[in-house]
XYZ file of C-alpha atoms in Angstrom:
573
model
C 134.742 -228.689 102.216
C 133.473 -232.242 101.731
C 129.764 -232.917 101.484
C 128.224 -235.306 103.988
C 127.017 -238.591 102.503
C 123.387 -237.898 103.422
C 123.467 -234.270 102.272
C 120.836 -233.852 99.505
C 122.028 -232.644 96.112
C 120.164 -230.068 94.040
C 120.955 -230.019 90.302
C 121.197 -227.052 87.931
C 120.839 -228.459 84.378
C 123.027 -226.468 81.989
C 121.087 -227.484 78.861
C 117.412 -226.856 78.341
C 115.128 -224.661 80.447
C 116.914 -223.157 83.443
C 115.596 -224.764 86.669
C 116.572 -226.434 89.954
C 115.880 -230.161 90.329
C 115.747 -232.167 93.543
C 115.333 -235.936 93.151
C 114.055 -235.348 89.616
C 111.413 -232.809 90.637
C 111.554 -229.111 89.911
C 111.855 -226.638 92.782
C 109.986 -223.426 91.996
C 112.268 -220.369 92.142
C 112.079 -216.843 90.785
C 113.962 -216.235 87.550
C 116.379 -213.847 89.236
C 117.064 -216.430 91.916
C 117.764 -219.027 89.228
C 120.014 -216.594 87.378
C 121.990 -215.920 90.557
C 122.597 -219.636 91.198
C 123.617 -220.326 87.598
C 125.991 -217.363 87.561
C 127.772 -218.603 90.694
C 127.891 -222.162 89.318
C 129.521 -221.034 86.068
C 131.639 -218.068 87.131
C 132.594 -218.983 90.693
C 132.531 -216.760 93.816
C 131.152 -213.297 92.997
C 130.775 -210.168 95.081
C 127.335 -209.020 96.162
C 127.880 -205.672 94.437
C 128.636 -207.376 91.111
C 125.558 -209.618 91.306
C 123.328 -206.710 92.351
C 124.502 -204.678 89.354
C 123.953 -207.576 86.943
C 120.474 -208.501 88.178
C 119.033 -205.091 89.038
C 121.329 -202.241 88.007
C 119.744 -199.437 90.048
C 120.172 -197.657 93.375
C 118.257 -200.226 95.424
C 120.040 -203.192 93.848
C 121.791 -204.424 97.017
C 118.552 -204.298 99.021
C 116.756 -206.251 96.278
C 119.582 -208.799 96.305
C 119.208 -209.339 100.067
C 115.486 -209.963 99.557
C 116.222 -212.458 96.767
C 118.731 -214.367 98.932
C 116.112 -214.642 101.676
C 113.559 -215.998 99.164
C 116.061 -218.596 97.929
C 116.523 -219.896 101.441
C 112.755 -220.179 101.900
C 112.222 -221.969 98.562
C 115.028 -224.490 99.140
C 114.157 -225.013 102.810
C 117.650 -224.267 104.143
C 120.260 -221.533 104.356
C 121.929 -221.111 100.959
C 124.443 -218.394 101.813
C 125.762 -217.666 105.317
C 124.788 -214.272 106.667
C 127.298 -211.615 105.641
C 129.089 -213.846 103.131
C 130.788 -211.724 100.459
C 131.687 -212.819 97.845
C 128.853 -215.290 97.562
C 129.909 -218.915 97.044
C 127.646 -221.642 95.682
C 127.133 -224.289 98.395
C 128.459 -227.807 97.635
C 124.967 -229.312 97.695
C 124.064 -227.288 94.568
C 125.850 -228.498 91.455
C 125.823 -227.842 87.723
C 124.783 -230.748 85.461
C 126.521 -230.292 82.102
C 124.990 -233.311 80.344
C 121.667 -233.137 78.570
C 120.097 -231.597 75.479
C 118.600 -228.283 74.482
C 119.730 -224.678 74.427
C 122.149 -223.652 77.150
C 120.525 -221.543 79.928
C 117.226 -221.379 78.098
C 115.126 -218.450 79.346
C 117.810 -216.658 81.350
C 118.619 -214.232 78.517
C 115.491 -212.302 79.520
C 116.670 -211.673 83.092
C 118.053 -208.256 84.066
C 121.336 -207.415 82.389
C 122.321 -211.030 81.708
C 121.669 -211.266 77.968
C 125.318 -210.698 76.976
C 126.532 -213.136 79.614
C 124.052 -215.839 78.524
C 125.115 -215.471 74.883
C 128.766 -215.721 75.901
C 128.107 -218.878 77.969
C 126.287 -220.460 75.024
C 129.229 -219.670 72.775
C 131.546 -221.088 75.436
C 129.791 -224.453 75.375
C 129.356 -224.815 71.622
C 131.148 -227.916 70.353
C 134.211 -226.804 68.424
C 135.444 -228.686 65.330
C 139.146 -229.108 64.680
C 140.722 -225.681 64.462
C 141.699 -224.462 60.974
C 144.238 -222.120 62.615
C 147.285 -222.195 64.906
C 148.033 -225.737 63.735
C 151.775 -225.183 64.009
C 151.387 -224.097 67.629
C 149.245 -227.135 68.407
C 151.891 -229.450 66.989
C 154.473 -227.756 69.196
C 152.312 -228.095 72.321
C 151.478 -231.744 71.602
C 154.783 -232.812 73.187
C 153.811 -231.435 76.619
C 152.503 -233.743 79.333
C 150.591 -233.148 82.566
C 151.028 -231.934 85.190
C 151.709 -228.651 83.416
C 150.672 -224.985 83.499
C 150.130 -223.317 80.117
C 149.274 -219.611 80.224
C 147.623 -218.140 77.117
C 147.769 -214.363 76.957
C 145.386 -212.871 74.447
C 142.694 -210.327 73.801
C 139.031 -210.973 73.189
C 138.557 -213.191 70.152
C 142.041 -214.753 70.327
C 140.393 -218.165 70.823
C 142.046 -219.332 74.051
C 139.180 -221.651 74.976
C 138.978 -223.218 71.517
C 142.734 -223.712 71.484
C 142.599 -225.369 74.917
C 139.733 -227.622 73.818
C 141.610 -228.698 70.700
C 144.785 -229.256 72.723
C 142.831 -231.575 75.051
C 141.756 -233.572 72.004
C 145.323 -233.747 70.690
C 146.638 -234.875 74.088
C 143.780 -237.329 74.620
C 142.621 -235.617 77.829
C 139.144 -234.823 79.131
C 138.308 -231.104 78.849
C 137.048 -229.309 81.985
C 136.209 -225.674 82.746
C 136.463 -226.029 86.512
C 139.143 -227.468 88.780
C 139.536 -231.244 88.480
C 142.320 -233.542 89.687
C 143.036 -234.843 86.167
C 142.453 -234.060 82.484
C 142.881 -230.627 80.902
C 141.453 -227.840 83.057
C 140.759 -224.502 81.376
C 140.366 -221.489 83.678
C 139.550 -217.878 82.815
C 138.699 -214.771 84.802
C 137.169 -214.724 87.420
C 139.541 -217.419 88.707
C 138.615 -219.891 91.470
C 139.437 -218.839 95.016
C 141.449 -221.842 96.137
C 144.846 -222.084 97.858
C 147.742 -222.254 95.404
C 149.126 -225.327 97.202
C 146.070 -227.314 96.068
C 146.725 -226.415 92.430
C 150.421 -227.266 92.780
C 149.427 -230.794 93.845
C 147.157 -231.195 90.810
C 147.919 -233.855 88.202
C 145.929 -231.972 85.556
C 147.118 -230.064 82.517
C 146.125 -226.546 83.588
C 145.472 -223.919 80.884
C 145.063 -220.386 82.203
C 143.546 -217.658 80.020
C 145.104 -214.283 80.804
C 143.484 -211.023 79.740
C 145.551 -207.961 78.774
C 146.334 -205.379 81.402
C 147.530 -205.765 84.953
C 148.421 -209.360 85.920
C 145.904 -210.768 88.433
C 147.015 -212.059 91.823
C 145.990 -215.619 90.942
C 148.490 -215.722 88.075
C 151.254 -214.004 90.061
C 150.950 -216.562 92.869
C 151.052 -219.459 90.404
C 154.066 -217.996 88.634
C 155.883 -217.492 91.938
C 155.420 -221.117 93.046
C 155.050 -223.225 89.895
C 158.209 -225.118 88.838
C 159.641 -223.390 85.728
C 160.039 -226.705 83.886
C 156.283 -227.292 84.223
C 155.138 -223.882 83.035
C 154.971 -221.926 79.785
C 153.518 -218.500 78.894
C 152.395 -217.830 75.314
C 151.190 -214.625 73.663
C 148.348 -215.308 71.204
C 148.745 -212.623 68.556
C 146.104 -212.065 65.842
C 146.393 -214.297 62.795
C 148.452 -212.937 59.920
C 146.629 -212.249 56.654
C 148.312 -215.299 55.098
C 147.286 -217.596 57.987
C 143.686 -216.415 57.808
C 143.539 -216.521 53.988
C 144.759 -220.119 53.896
C 142.536 -221.256 56.773
C 139.344 -219.577 57.956
C 139.003 -217.398 54.843
C 139.797 -219.981 52.171
C 137.205 -219.966 49.389
C 135.931 -216.418 49.958
C 136.352 -213.514 47.569
C 139.033 -210.972 48.413
C 136.552 -208.321 49.538
C 134.630 -210.768 51.750
C 137.801 -212.159 53.273
C 139.537 -208.818 53.758
C 136.446 -207.213 55.296
C 135.955 -210.014 57.842
C 139.669 -210.126 58.633
C 139.977 -206.374 59.183
C 136.784 -205.940 61.223
C 137.719 -208.937 63.412
C 141.170 -207.462 63.963
C 142.655 -210.753 62.771
C 141.217 -212.558 65.814
C 140.359 -216.147 64.803
C 137.325 -216.470 67.051
C 135.738 -213.335 65.566
C 136.473 -213.843 61.868
C 133.615 -216.373 61.316
C 131.241 -214.034 63.161
C 132.019 -211.168 60.765
C 131.654 -213.497 57.790
C 128.166 -214.428 58.983
C 127.117 -210.878 59.914
C 128.749 -207.912 58.199
C 127.068 -205.241 60.344
C 127.381 -205.911 64.081
C 127.848 -209.571 65.069
C 126.300 -210.304 68.432
C 128.823 -212.748 69.879
C 131.880 -210.450 69.779
C 129.697 -207.593 71.003
C 128.406 -209.698 73.906
C 131.943 -210.737 74.843
C 133.106 -207.122 74.743
C 130.258 -205.784 76.869
C 130.575 -208.616 79.348
C 134.298 -207.968 79.789
C 133.706 -204.215 80.102
C 131.433 -204.823 83.091
C 134.554 -205.353 85.184
C 135.298 -201.646 84.747
C 133.822 -199.069 87.060
C 130.671 -197.566 85.569
C 132.211 -194.107 84.903
C 135.285 -195.661 83.261
C 133.130 -197.860 81.021
C 131.034 -194.861 79.934
C 134.220 -192.883 79.246
C 135.538 -195.748 77.112
C 132.362 -195.772 75.035
C 132.651 -192.005 74.514
C 136.244 -192.296 73.348
C 135.230 -194.800 70.658
C 134.458 -191.877 68.333
C 138.228 -191.384 67.914
C 140.365 -193.726 65.821
C 144.098 -193.778 66.502
C 145.809 -191.430 68.968
C 143.311 -189.515 71.091
C 144.362 -185.864 71.481
C 144.479 -184.585 75.056
C 141.896 -181.931 74.152
C 139.437 -184.702 73.221
C 140.209 -186.710 76.367
C 139.272 -183.624 78.350
C 136.221 -182.704 76.260
C 134.784 -186.222 76.564
C 135.393 -186.432 80.329
C 137.886 -189.300 80.179
C 140.923 -187.821 81.981
C 140.019 -189.133 85.482
C 139.699 -192.721 84.194
C 142.808 -193.102 82.023
C 144.781 -194.920 84.720
C 142.037 -197.535 85.188
C 141.505 -197.990 81.446
C 145.232 -198.430 80.839
C 145.737 -200.715 83.851
C 142.930 -202.997 82.702
C 144.221 -203.139 79.133
C 141.598 -201.188 77.215
C 143.845 -198.231 76.356
C 147.577 -198.157 75.639
C 149.988 -195.236 75.692
C 152.109 -194.830 72.545
C 153.065 -191.178 72.466
C 149.461 -190.575 73.467
C 146.490 -192.697 74.508
C 144.675 -194.900 72.004
C 142.522 -198.017 72.030
C 144.565 -201.184 72.425
C 142.732 -202.670 69.429
C 140.899 -200.897 66.629
C 138.457 -203.827 66.276
C 137.354 -203.352 69.903
C 136.950 -199.593 69.391
C 134.696 -200.221 66.424
C 132.471 -202.530 68.443
C 132.115 -199.935 71.195
C 131.292 -197.338 68.528
C 128.583 -199.603 67.080
C 126.573 -199.552 70.328
C 126.349 -195.755 70.431
C 123.024 -194.360 69.247
C 123.144 -192.028 66.205
C 122.265 -189.029 68.350
C 124.960 -189.857 70.884
C 127.549 -190.251 68.120
C 126.651 -186.858 66.673
C 126.945 -185.178 70.062
C 130.352 -186.744 70.805
C 131.772 -185.959 67.348
C 130.599 -182.358 67.760
C 132.283 -182.064 71.177
C 135.501 -183.549 69.801
C 135.497 -181.327 66.708
C 134.919 -178.177 68.764
C 137.770 -179.008 71.156
C 140.130 -179.702 68.238
C 139.137 -176.517 66.411
C 139.927 -174.442 69.507
C 143.303 -176.187 69.762
C 144.122 -175.620 66.090
C 144.245 -179.362 65.310
C 142.604 -179.085 61.888
C 143.910 -182.363 60.443
C 142.341 -184.383 63.288
C 139.252 -182.184 63.322
C 138.631 -182.952 59.640
C 137.448 -186.493 60.289
C 134.837 -185.416 62.849
C 133.596 -182.711 60.482
C 133.263 -185.297 57.714
C 131.197 -187.607 59.958
C 129.002 -184.661 60.918
C 128.342 -183.971 57.225
C 130.156 -180.643 57.339
C 132.838 -179.197 55.066
C 136.245 -180.626 55.891
C 138.385 -180.464 52.731
C 140.153 -177.232 53.706
C 141.345 -178.836 56.949
C 143.252 -181.656 55.218
C 146.984 -181.497 54.746
C 148.096 -181.335 51.067
C 149.201 -184.980 50.919
C 145.909 -186.368 52.226
C 143.929 -183.975 50.055
C 145.821 -185.182 46.983
C 145.211 -188.847 47.869
C 141.506 -188.388 48.520
C 140.547 -185.713 45.997
C 143.000 -186.355 43.123
C 144.281 -182.808 43.510
C 147.279 -181.755 41.456
C 147.606 -184.943 39.392
C 148.706 -184.630 35.778
C 148.076 -187.246 33.118
C 149.633 -188.021 29.760
C 149.036 -190.685 27.133
C 151.693 -193.375 27.040
C 152.043 -196.835 25.575
C 153.747 -199.706 27.383
C 156.904 -201.128 25.851
C 159.337 -203.796 27.006
C 159.049 -204.903 30.643
C 161.921 -203.828 32.904
C 163.368 -205.615 35.913
C 162.262 -204.401 39.373
C 164.631 -205.167 42.252
C 163.540 -204.656 45.850
C 166.146 -203.437 48.330
C 164.088 -203.983 51.448
C 160.773 -203.405 53.077
C 158.648 -203.920 56.144
C 154.980 -204.755 56.638
C 154.506 -205.812 52.992
C 155.117 -209.515 52.399
C 155.625 -211.630 49.248
C 152.418 -213.165 47.982
C 152.610 -215.380 44.905
C 153.724 -213.127 42.067
C 153.141 -209.955 44.053
C 152.757 -208.551 47.540
C 150.214 -208.336 50.319
C 149.774 -206.091 53.336
C 147.343 -205.649 56.191
C 147.273 -202.499 58.309
C 144.846 -203.249 61.139
C 145.698 -200.458 63.552
C 145.787 -196.684 62.886
C 149.383 -195.528 62.792
C 150.752 -198.776 61.343
C 152.827 -198.405 58.175
C 154.416 -200.595 55.538
C 157.013 -199.834 52.878
C 158.857 -201.288 49.900
C 162.172 -199.884 48.686
C 163.468 -200.394 45.131
C 166.826 -200.111 43.398
C 167.478 -197.252 40.999
C 165.769 -197.238 37.648
C 168.346 -196.652 34.944
C 165.803 -195.041 32.647
C 162.350 -193.535 32.689
C 159.700 -196.210 33.380
C 155.982 -196.733 33.820
C 155.279 -198.464 37.147
C 152.062 -200.492 37.037
C 150.199 -201.457 40.226
C 147.370 -203.960 39.798
C 145.406 -205.455 42.661
C 142.574 -205.260 45.127
C 142.214 -203.263 48.322
C 139.763 -203.181 51.199
C 139.338 -200.290 53.603
C 136.359 -199.555 55.873
C 134.091 -196.797 54.623
C 134.393 -194.849 57.875
C 138.126 -194.182 57.421
C 140.465 -192.243 55.157
C 141.294 -195.641 53.649
C 144.520 -197.303 52.542
C 146.939 -194.653 51.290
C 150.022 -194.999 49.080
C 152.891 -192.523 48.828
C 155.415 -192.871 46.000
C 158.673 -191.154 46.902
C 161.935 -190.440 45.109
C 164.578 -187.773 44.710
C 162.247 -186.045 42.230
C 159.400 -185.615 44.688
C 156.369 -187.426 46.098
C 152.871 -188.393 44.974
C 149.877 -189.726 46.897
C 146.816 -191.823 46.092
C 144.212 -194.000 47.777
C 143.975 -197.730 47.019
C 140.387 -198.956 46.825
C 138.438 -201.793 45.236
C 139.981 -203.401 42.157
C 142.640 -200.922 41.144
C 145.064 -200.409 38.271
C 147.418 -197.457 38.571
C 150.234 -196.453 36.201
C 152.870 -193.964 37.284
C 155.579 -192.452 35.094
C 158.806 -192.497 37.102
C 162.045 -190.734 36.201
C 165.374 -192.557 36.640
C 166.645 -193.177 40.187
C 165.578 -195.085 43.319
C 161.982 -194.963 44.518
C 160.019 -196.034 47.591
C 156.419 -197.091 48.209
C 154.962 -196.132 51.599
C 151.582 -197.486 52.750
C 149.575 -195.947 55.599
C 146.021 -195.714 56.882
C 144.020 -198.878 57.510
C 143.012 -201.744 55.246
C 144.131 -204.883 53.426
C 145.598 -205.143 49.928
C 147.063 -207.648 47.472
C 148.854 -206.324 44.390
C 151.459 -206.916 41.694
C 154.144 -204.490 40.546
C 155.631 -204.297 37.062
C 157.768 -201.719 35.288
C 157.686 -200.971 31.531
C 159.669 -198.800 29.171
C 157.240 -196.070 27.998
C 156.444 -195.756 24.280
C 155.417 -192.771 22.294
C 151.802 -192.635 21.201
C 152.735 -192.990 17.519
C 154.665 -196.197 18.063
C 151.889 -197.619 20.170
C 149.242 -197.075 17.504
C 151.413 -198.783 14.873
C 151.738 -201.827 17.131
C 147.969 -202.108 17.432
C 147.809 -201.350 21.178
C 145.763 -198.509 22.613
C 147.626 -195.932 24.721
C 146.979 -195.662 28.460
C 146.743 -192.703 30.810
C 149.740 -192.408 33.092
C 150.066 -190.355 36.270
C 153.151 -188.157 35.917
C 155.082 -187.448 39.105
C 157.327 -184.900 37.393
C 154.263 -182.731 36.791
C 156.175 -179.688 35.481
C 157.305 -181.620 32.418
C 153.886 -183.069 31.623
C 150.837 -181.895 29.777
C 147.504 -182.296 31.483
C 145.009 -184.570 29.741
C 141.513 -183.038 29.447
C 138.574 -184.683 31.235
C 140.891 -186.644 33.527
C 139.200 -189.107 35.816
C 135.906 -189.346 33.922
C 136.519 -192.931 32.793
C 137.757 -194.254 36.151
C 137.598 -198.035 36.315
C 135.892 -198.440 32.922
C 138.649 -200.454 31.281
C 141.199 -201.633 33.854
C 142.845 -204.434 31.896
C 146.614 -204.237 31.572
C 147.902 -202.351 28.509
C 144.548 -201.012 27.275
C 141.999 -198.471 28.370
C 142.211 -195.337 30.521
C 142.920 -196.041 34.171
C 142.910 -193.450 36.968
C 143.415 -193.721 40.745
């Protein structure tokens, strides 16, 4: 609808103190009334129920909203919203002024439940420097020309807006976050309620951000009518460890980089936030809570309860935590996925939900989960909840995990290191070449990586040197060494140096759990202790997989990490 030439215009300055200006003078409004107008200006048409929940959040919210709408009309001297209009639409004579100086939406963070939204809007309008990531994708997209529709699928933190802003710079187009006839127009949920035919006539480069879960009607209509040659859909996956290490994480120590990368789930927009705040960064948390508001209240509460479970959520726990009635909604909207059982779509999002639970609430939920699992005889899964509760859990672990965590059953002997032997890989997955060694990043529970090696023609000492990061509230990054002679298990943590005596034959390394690691692998012919002393090199402790043929070394493990240089000192997992 076009505005009449003599229709007065009221301005909502985006920067600085939130207020309404008419002909340069401020119009006095309540803070909730201001918040309502700004929300509609920035997010588009919004239902009365949604606004009432945001501004008031109690049983009389809709009645309070009706009173506030009446007060707005009185203060502005005219009808702002037609009677019965739902969703509410900002009238054309009220407009957002994006120029100016000062903090975005200053003062509105104190209104109702808008703090997370205000923080997200401020982050949305921060000037972004040239991206140190997805450069290859940007070069590929630089050949596109408007009119065009680019759809960016991605989860929270994938950086769709920053990518669109940088693409506008590369293409030499003006960047807009509302519909315009030209330039690059970036749109995200909630989408504008306009006829598709108007968008089809647009000469702009349209970039649509698409959340996970069920495809919205707006996107389906565009896809059904947009010419295929003028449209492209891209999935924005998390950055690989190599991409992040060479870009956003360049110059940081391994532990700093790996911690930020893991906790951000590899999402480029969140990695700098975790670098700046290693506990609970507010921007990702605000984005998560804002997005979760589109869930029904019971489903959102159920999702927060389920955050006490990492990986697959047993059906007994789903029932005990009251989540069964809401699984369909949580899966449809992309928060949970089904992979032989329900689990969070992203571990990084689960951890953020878990961080907002109070200590008492966490204890209660872990207790409910542990009780349900104990009754179902699921001791291995129960063990983690018992550990968090500070209770005994060791007897519930399976033998492999117990060995990895508690060093059970390991046998050590003294060995020297002789001539280096060739190691030939036969294949692998999840572990990638990295300089002289390998790297791996397991971000989601249930992910695995492996390396397979050709047969050793003689007995050898396999040496693993490297660094590993795993969050404290997990079983960590676990390594299984397998061969025809058996299997051994250990946990990789911190700066590690492990030496394993392997008999002849092929062997395999299997990595599981969660965490990030970089390591080198070398094989040596073992020497007898006598020959080692004559050569002037101290013997080292070696973990013997063929335990029956070995003699246990007294006081094993007491000198862990004291001297971890290659070839000297006693080193234990």
